[in-house]
PDB file of C-alpha atoms in Angstrom:
ATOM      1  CA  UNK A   1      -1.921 -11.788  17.234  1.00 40.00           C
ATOM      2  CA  UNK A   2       1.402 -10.296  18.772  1.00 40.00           C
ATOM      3  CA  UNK A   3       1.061  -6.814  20.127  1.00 42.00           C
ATOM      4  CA  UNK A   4       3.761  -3.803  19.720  1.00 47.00           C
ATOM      5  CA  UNK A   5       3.756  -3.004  23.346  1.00 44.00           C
ATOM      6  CA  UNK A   6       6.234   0.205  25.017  1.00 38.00           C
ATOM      7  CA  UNK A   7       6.726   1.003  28.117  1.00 36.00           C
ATOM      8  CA  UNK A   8       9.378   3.515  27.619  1.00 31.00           C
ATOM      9  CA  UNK A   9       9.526   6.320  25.174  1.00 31.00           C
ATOM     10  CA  UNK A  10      10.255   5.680  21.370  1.00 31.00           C
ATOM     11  CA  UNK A  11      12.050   8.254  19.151  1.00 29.00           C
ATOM     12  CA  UNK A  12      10.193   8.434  15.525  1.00 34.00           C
ATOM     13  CA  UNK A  13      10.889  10.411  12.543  1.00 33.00           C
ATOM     14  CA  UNK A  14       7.370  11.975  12.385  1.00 33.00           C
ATOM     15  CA  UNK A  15       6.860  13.401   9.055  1.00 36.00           C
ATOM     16  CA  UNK A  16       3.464  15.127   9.643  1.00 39.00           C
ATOM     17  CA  UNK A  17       3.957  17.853  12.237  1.00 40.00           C
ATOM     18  CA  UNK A  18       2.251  17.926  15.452  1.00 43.00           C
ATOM     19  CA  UNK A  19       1.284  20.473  18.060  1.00 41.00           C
ATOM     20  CA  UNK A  20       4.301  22.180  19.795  1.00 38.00           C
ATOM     21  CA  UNK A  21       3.542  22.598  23.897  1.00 36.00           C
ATOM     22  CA  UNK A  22       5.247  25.878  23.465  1.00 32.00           C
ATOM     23  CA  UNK A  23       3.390  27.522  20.619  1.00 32.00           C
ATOM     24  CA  UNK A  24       2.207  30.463  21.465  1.00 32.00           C
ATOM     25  CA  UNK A  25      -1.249  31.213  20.313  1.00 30.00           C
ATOM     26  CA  UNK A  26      -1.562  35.295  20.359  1.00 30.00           C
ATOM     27  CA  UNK A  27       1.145  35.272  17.596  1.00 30.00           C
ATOM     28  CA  UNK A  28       0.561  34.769  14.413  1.00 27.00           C
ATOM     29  CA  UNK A  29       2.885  33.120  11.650  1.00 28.00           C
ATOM     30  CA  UNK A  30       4.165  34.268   8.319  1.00 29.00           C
ATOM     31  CA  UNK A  31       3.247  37.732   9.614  1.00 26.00           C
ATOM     32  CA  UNK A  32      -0.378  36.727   9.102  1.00 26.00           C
ATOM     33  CA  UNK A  33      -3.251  37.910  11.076  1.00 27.00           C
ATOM     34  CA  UNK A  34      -4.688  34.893  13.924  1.00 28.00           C
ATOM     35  CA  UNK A  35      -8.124  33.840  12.780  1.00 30.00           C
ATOM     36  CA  UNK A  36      -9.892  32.878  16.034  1.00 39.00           C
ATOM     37  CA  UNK A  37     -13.119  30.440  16.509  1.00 44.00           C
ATOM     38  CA  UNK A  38     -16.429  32.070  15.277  1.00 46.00           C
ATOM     39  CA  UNK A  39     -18.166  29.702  18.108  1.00 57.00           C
ATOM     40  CA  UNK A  40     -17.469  28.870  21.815  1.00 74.00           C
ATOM     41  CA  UNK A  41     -17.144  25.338  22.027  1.00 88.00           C
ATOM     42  CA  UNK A  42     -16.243  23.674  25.853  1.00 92.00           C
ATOM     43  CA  UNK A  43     -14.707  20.546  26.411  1.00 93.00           C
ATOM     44  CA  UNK A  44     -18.130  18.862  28.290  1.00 94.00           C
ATOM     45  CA  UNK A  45     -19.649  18.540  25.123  1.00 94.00           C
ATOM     46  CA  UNK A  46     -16.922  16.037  24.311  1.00 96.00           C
ATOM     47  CA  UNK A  47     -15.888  14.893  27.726  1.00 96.00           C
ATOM     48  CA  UNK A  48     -14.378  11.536  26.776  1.00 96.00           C
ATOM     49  CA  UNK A  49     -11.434  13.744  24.794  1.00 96.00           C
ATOM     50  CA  UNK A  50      -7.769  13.793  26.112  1.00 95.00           C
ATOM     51  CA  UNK A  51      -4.819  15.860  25.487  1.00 93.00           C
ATOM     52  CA  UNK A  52      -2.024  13.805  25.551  1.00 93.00           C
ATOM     53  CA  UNK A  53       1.524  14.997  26.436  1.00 88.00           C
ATOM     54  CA  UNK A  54       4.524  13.188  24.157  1.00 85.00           C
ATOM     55  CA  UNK A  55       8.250  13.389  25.448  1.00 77.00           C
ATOM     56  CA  UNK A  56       9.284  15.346  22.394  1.00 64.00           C
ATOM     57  CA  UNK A  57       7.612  18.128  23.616  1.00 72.00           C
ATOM     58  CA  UNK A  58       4.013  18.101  21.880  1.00 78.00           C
ATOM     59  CA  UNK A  59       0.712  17.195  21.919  1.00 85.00           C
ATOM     60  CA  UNK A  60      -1.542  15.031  20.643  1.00 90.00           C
ATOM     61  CA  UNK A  61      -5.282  13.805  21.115  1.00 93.00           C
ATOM     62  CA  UNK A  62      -7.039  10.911  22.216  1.00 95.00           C
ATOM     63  CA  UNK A  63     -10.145   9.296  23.347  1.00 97.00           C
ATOM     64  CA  UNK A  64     -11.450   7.306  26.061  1.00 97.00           C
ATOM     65  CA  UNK A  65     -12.713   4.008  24.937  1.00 97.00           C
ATOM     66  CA  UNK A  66     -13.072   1.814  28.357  1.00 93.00           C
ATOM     67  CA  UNK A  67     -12.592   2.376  32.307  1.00 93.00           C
ATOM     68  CA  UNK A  68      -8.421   2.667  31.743  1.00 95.00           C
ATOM     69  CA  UNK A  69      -8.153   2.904  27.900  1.00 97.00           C
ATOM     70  CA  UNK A  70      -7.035   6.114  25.371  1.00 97.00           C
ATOM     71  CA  UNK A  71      -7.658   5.381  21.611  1.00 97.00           C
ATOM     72  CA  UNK A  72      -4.981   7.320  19.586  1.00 96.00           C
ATOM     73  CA  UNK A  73      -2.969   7.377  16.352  1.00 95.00           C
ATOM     74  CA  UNK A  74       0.425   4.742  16.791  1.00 95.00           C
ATOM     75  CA  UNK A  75       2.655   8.011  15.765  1.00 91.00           C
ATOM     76  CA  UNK A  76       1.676   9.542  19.130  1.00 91.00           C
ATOM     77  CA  UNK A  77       1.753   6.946  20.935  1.00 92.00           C
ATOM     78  CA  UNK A  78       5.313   6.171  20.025  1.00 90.00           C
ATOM     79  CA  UNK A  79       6.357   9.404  21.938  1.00 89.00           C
ATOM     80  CA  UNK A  80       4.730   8.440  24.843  1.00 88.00           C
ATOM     81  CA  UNK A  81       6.794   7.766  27.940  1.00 82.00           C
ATOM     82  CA  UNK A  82       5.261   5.306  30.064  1.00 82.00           C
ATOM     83  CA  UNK A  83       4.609   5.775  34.166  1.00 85.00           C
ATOM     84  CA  UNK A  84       4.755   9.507  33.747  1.00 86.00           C
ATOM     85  CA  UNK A  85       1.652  12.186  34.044  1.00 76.00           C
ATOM     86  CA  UNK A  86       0.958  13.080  30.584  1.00 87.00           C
ATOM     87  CA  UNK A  87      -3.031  12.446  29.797  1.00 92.00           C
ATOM     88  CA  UNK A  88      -4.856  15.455  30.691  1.00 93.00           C
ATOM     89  CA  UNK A  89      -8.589  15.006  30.569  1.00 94.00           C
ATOM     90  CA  UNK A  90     -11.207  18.072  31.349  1.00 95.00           C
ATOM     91  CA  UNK A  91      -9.832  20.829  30.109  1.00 93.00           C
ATOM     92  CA  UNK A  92     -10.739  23.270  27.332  1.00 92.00           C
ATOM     93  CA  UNK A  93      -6.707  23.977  27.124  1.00 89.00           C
ATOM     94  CA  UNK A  94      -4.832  21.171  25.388  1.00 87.00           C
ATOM     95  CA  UNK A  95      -1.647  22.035  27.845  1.00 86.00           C
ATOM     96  CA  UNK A  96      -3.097  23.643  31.399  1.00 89.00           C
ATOM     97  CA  UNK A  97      -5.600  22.963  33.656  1.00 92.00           C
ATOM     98  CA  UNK A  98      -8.130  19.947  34.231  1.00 94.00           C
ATOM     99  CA  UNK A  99      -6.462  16.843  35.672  1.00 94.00           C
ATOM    100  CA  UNK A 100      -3.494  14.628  34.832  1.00 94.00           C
ATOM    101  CA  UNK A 101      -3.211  10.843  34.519  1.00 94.00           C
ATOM    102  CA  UNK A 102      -0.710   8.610  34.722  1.00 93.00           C
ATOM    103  CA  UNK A 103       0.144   5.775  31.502  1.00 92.00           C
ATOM    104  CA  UNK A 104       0.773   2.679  32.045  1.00 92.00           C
ATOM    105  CA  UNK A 105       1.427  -0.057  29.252  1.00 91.00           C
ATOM    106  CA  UNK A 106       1.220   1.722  25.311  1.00 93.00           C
ATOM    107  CA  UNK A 107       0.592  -0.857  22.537  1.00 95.00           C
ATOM    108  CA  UNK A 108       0.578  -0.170  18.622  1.00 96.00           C
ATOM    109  CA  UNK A 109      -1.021  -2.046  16.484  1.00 97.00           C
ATOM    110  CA  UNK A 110       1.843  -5.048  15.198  1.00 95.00           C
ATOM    111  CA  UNK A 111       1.225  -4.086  11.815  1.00 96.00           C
ATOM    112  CA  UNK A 112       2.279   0.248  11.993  1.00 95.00           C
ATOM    113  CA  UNK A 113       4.203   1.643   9.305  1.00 93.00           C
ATOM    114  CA  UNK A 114       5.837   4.867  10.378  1.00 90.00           C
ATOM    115  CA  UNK A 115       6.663   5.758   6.980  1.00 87.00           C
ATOM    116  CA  UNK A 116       3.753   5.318   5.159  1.00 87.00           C
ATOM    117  CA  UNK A 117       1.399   5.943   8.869  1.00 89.00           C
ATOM    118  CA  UNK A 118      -0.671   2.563   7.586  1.00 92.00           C
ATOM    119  CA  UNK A 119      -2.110   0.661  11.232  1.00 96.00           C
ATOM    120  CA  UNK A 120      -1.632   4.392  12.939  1.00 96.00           C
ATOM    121  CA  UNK A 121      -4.020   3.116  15.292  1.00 97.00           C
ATOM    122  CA  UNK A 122      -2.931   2.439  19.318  1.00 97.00           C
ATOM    123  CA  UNK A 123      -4.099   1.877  22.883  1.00 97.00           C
ATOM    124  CA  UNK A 124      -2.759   3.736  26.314  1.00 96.00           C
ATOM    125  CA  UNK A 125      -3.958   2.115  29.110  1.00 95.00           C
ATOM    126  CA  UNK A 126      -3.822   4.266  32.074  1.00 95.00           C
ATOM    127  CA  UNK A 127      -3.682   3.406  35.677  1.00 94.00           C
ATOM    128  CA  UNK A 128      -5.695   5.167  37.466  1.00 93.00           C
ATOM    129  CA  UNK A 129      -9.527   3.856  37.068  1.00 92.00           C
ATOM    130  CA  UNK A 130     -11.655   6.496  34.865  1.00 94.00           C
ATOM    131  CA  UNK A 131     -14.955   5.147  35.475  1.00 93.00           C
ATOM    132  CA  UNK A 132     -16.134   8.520  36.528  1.00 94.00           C
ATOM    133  CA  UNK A 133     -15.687  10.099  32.810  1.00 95.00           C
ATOM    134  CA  UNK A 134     -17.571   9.197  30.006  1.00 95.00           C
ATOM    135  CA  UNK A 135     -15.994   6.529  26.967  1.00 95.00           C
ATOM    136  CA  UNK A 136     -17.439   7.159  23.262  1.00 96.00           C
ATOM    137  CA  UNK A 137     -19.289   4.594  21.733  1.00 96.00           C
ATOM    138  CA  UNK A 138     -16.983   2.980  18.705  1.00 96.00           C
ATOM    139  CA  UNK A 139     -18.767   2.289  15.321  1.00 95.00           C
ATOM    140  CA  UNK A 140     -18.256  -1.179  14.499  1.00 92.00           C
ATOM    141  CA  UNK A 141     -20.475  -1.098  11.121  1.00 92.00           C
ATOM    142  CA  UNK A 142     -17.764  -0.938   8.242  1.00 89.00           C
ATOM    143  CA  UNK A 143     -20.033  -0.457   6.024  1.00 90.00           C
ATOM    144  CA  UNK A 144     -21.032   2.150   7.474  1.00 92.00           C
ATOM    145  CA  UNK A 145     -18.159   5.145   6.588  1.00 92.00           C
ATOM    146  CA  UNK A 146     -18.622   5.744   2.925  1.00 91.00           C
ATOM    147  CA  UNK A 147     -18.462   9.273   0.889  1.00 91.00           C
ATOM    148  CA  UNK A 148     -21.280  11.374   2.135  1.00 92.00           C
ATOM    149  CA  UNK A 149     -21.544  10.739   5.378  1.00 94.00           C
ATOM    150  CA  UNK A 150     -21.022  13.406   7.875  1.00 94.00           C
ATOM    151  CA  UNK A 151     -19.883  13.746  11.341  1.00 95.00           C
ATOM    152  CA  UNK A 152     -18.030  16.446  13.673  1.00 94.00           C
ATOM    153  CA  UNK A 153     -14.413  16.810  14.407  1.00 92.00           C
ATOM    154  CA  UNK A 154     -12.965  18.024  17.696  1.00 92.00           C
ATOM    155  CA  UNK A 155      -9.681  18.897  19.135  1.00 89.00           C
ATOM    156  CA  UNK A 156      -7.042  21.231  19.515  1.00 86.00           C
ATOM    157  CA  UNK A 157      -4.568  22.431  15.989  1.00 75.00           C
ATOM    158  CA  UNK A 158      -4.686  25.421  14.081  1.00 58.00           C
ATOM    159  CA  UNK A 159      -7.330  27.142  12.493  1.00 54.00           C
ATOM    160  CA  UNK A 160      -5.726  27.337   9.153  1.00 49.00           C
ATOM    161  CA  UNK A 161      -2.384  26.620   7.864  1.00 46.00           C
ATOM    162  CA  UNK A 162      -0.766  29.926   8.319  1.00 46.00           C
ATOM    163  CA  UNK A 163      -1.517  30.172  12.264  1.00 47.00           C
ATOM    164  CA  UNK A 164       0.462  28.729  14.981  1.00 49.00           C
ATOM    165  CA  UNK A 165      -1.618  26.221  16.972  1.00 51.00           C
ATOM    166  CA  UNK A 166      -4.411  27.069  19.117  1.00 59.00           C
ATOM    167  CA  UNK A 167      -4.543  26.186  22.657  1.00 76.00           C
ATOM    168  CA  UNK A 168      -8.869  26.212  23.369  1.00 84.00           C
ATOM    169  CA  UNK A 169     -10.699  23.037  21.856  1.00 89.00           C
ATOM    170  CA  UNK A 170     -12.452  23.608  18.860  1.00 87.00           C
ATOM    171  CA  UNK A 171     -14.817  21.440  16.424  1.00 89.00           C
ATOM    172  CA  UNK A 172     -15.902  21.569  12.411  1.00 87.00           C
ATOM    173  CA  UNK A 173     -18.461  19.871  10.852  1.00 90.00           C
ATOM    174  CA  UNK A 174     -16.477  17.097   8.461  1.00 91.00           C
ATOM    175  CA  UNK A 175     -17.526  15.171   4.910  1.00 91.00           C
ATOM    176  CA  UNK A 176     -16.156  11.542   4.664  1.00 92.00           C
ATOM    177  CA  UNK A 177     -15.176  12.258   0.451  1.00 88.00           C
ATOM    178  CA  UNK A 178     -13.531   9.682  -2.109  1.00 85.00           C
ATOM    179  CA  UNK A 179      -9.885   8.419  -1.246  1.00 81.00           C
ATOM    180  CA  UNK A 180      -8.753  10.087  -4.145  1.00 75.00           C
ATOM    181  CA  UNK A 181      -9.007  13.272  -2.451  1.00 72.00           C
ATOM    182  CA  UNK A 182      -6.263  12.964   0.494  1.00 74.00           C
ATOM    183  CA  UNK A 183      -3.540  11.719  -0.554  1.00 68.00           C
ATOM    184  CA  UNK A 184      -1.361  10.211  -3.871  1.00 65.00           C
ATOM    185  CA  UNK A 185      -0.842   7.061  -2.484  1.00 70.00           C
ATOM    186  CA  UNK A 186      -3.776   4.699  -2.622  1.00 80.00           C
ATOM    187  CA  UNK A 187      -5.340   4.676   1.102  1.00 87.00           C
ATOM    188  CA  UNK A 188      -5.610   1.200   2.623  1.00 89.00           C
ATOM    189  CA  UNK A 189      -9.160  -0.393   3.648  1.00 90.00           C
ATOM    190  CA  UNK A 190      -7.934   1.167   7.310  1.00 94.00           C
ATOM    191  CA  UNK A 191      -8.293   4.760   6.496  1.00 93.00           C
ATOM    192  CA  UNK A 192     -10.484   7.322   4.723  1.00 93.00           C
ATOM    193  CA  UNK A 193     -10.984  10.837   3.883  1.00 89.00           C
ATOM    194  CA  UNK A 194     -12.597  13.454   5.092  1.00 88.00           C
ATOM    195  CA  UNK A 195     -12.616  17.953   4.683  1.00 83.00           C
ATOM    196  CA  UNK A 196     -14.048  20.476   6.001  1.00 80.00           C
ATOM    197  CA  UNK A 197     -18.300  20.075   4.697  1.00 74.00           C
ATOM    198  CA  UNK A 198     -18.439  23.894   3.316  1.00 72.00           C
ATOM    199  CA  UNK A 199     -14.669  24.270   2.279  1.00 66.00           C
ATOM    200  CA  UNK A 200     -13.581  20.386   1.256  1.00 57.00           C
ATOM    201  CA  UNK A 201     -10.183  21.241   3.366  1.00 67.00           C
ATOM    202  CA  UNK A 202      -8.752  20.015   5.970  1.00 72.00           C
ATOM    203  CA  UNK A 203      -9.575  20.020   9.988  1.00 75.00           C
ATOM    204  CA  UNK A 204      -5.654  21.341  11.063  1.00 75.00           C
ATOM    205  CA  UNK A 205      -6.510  19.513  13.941  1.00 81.00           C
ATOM    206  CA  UNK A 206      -3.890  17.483  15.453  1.00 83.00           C
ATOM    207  CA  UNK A 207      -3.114  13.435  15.352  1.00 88.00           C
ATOM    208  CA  UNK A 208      -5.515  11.559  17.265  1.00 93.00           C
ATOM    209  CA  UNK A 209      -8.212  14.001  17.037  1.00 93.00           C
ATOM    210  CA  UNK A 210     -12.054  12.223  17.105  1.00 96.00           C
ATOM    211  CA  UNK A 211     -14.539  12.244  14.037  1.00 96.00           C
ATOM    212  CA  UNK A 212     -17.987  11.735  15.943  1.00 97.00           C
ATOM    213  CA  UNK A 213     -21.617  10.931  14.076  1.00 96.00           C
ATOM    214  CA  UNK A 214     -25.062  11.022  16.165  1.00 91.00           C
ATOM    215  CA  UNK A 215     -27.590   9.072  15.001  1.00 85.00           C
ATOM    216  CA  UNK A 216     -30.811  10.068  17.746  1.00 85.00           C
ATOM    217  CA  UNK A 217     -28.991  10.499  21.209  1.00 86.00           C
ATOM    218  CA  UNK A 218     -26.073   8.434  20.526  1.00 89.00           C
ATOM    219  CA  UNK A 219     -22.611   9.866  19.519  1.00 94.00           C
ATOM    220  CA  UNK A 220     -20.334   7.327  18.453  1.00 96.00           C
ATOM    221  CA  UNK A 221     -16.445   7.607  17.101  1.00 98.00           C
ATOM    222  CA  UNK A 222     -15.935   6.762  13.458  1.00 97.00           C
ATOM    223  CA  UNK A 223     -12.142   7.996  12.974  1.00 97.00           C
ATOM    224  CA  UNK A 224      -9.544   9.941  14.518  1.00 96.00           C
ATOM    225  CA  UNK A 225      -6.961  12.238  12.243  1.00 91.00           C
ATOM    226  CA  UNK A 226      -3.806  10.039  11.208  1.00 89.00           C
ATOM    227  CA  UNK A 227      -2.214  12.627   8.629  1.00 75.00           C
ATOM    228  CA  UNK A 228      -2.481  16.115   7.717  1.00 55.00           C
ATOM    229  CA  UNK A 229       0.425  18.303   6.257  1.00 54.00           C
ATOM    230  CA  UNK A 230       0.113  20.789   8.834  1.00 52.00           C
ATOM    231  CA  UNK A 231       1.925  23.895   5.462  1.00 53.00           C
ATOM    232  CA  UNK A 232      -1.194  22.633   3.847  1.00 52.00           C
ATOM    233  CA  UNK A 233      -4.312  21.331   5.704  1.00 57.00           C
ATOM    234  CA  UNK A 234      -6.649  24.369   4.139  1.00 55.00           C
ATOM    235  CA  UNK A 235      -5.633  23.127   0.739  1.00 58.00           C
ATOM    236  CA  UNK A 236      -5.851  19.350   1.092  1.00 66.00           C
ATOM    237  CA  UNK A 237      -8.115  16.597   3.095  1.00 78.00           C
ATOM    238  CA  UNK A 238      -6.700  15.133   6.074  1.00 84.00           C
ATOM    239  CA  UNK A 239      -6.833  10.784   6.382  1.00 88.00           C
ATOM    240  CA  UNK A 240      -8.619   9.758   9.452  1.00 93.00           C
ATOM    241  CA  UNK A 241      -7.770   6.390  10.770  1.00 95.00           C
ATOM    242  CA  UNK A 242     -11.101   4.136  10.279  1.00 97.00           C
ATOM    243  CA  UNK A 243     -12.056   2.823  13.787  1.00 97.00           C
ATOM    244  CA  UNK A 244     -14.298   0.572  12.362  1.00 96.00           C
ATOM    245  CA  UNK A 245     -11.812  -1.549  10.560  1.00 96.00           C
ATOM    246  CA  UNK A 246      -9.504  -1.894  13.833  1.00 97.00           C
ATOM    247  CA  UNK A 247     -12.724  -2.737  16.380  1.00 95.00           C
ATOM    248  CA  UNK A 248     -11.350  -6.579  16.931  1.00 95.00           C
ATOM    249  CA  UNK A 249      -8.138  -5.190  17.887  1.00 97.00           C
ATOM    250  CA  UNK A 250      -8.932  -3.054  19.917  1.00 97.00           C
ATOM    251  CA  UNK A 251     -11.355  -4.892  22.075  1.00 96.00           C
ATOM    252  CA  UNK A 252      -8.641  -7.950  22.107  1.00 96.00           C
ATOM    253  CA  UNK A 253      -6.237  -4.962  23.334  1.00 96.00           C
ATOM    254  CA  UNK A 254      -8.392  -3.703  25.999  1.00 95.00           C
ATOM    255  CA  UNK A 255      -9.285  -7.434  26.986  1.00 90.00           C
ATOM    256  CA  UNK A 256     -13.283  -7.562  26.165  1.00 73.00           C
TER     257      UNK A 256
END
């Protein structure tokens, strides 16, 4: 299988907005009042997330997979410009503090449609050796993401669709529901959907953000959000990019 591989930044039309570096969180939008978190969450409970810096001047998520590897959505990883410092690990901001890495190769899956975000699945390998920080498990059971089944979603976005974007991480307890419910277009056997459990809306959370089940002690990654319409994530279910369905790839990717 040929691999989409960049080592120098892309310029994509993205259609589904993500987080602005320069957002500024104490203000709210459409003259609305800021919700804030009701709970404290810190980034060691999920200490295998990354904030990833694109050269358009946003953000988006990833997560570590291997010793040098980032799992995130092909529409960020598009906007990534190689050899610079722009994966921040260890930090509850998505923007400040913790500590930079530097990329090395990106590769998108061969198949990515940046119009219709089908294959929004990608690898950063980085080049400094991350060893030291802890890699989620993947799921590699497709059958095992199916309506019902619940998990947790974490990252940085907004708290509803009428807020600029918040800077501290945050999580929300998420539903995996019918394809039906995301978008009008028929999802592909890639992707699912999945709301908020008490609200059936959407996380806000931005691309490349982790869906995470534990069964006993172990956590492992099921998804990570490929598309929400940021003017209406509370009304709608975001698509999550189904990491069981790409587990091949990725491990020819990262060479195991």
């Amino acid at each position: 299988m040929n691999f989409i591989m960049y080592s120098t930044s892309i310029t994509e039309n993205i259609k589904f907005s993500i987080r602005p570096i320069s957002a500024n969180p104490s203000k709210p939008a459409n003259g609305s009042e800021l919700r804030k978190s009701t709970k404290s969450v810190v980034i060691s409970e999920y200490p295998y997330l990354f904030s990833i810096m694109l050269n358009n001047g946003e953000v988006c998520s990833g997560v570590l997979i291997g010793d040098k590897h980032v799992l995130t959505t092909a529409q960020c990883a598009s906007l990534v410009k190689a050899n610079t410092l722009v994966v921040r690990v260890g930090s509850n901001y998505d923007t400040k503090e913790g500590k930079l890495y530097t990329t090395g190769s990106v590769v998108l899956h061969d198949a990515y449609n940046p119009e219709t975000l089908v294959n929004n699945i990608a690898v950063i390998a980085v080049v400094e050796d991350l060893s030291n920080i802890t890699e989620i498990v993947m799921n590699s059971d497709t059958s095992y993401v199916k309506p019902g089944i619940q998990g947790t979603a974490a990252g940085w976005g907004r708290l509803n669709s009428s807020t600029v974007p918040e800077e501290l991480i945050d999580d929300m307890e998420v539903q995996i529901m019918d394809k039906k419910s995301c978008l009008d277009r028929p999802l592909s056997a890639g992707e699912f959907c999945g709301g908020d459990v008490k609200e059936s809306k959407g996380t806000c959370y931005i691309p490349g953000s982790p869906l995470i089940t534990k069964t006993g002690n172990q956590k492992k990654l099921i998804g990570m959000v490929s598309m929400r319409d940021a003017d209406v994530c509370q009304q709608r279910s975001d698509v999550f990019v189904d990491v069981s369905s790409y587990k091949n790839w990725i491990l020819r990717v990262i060479g195991k």
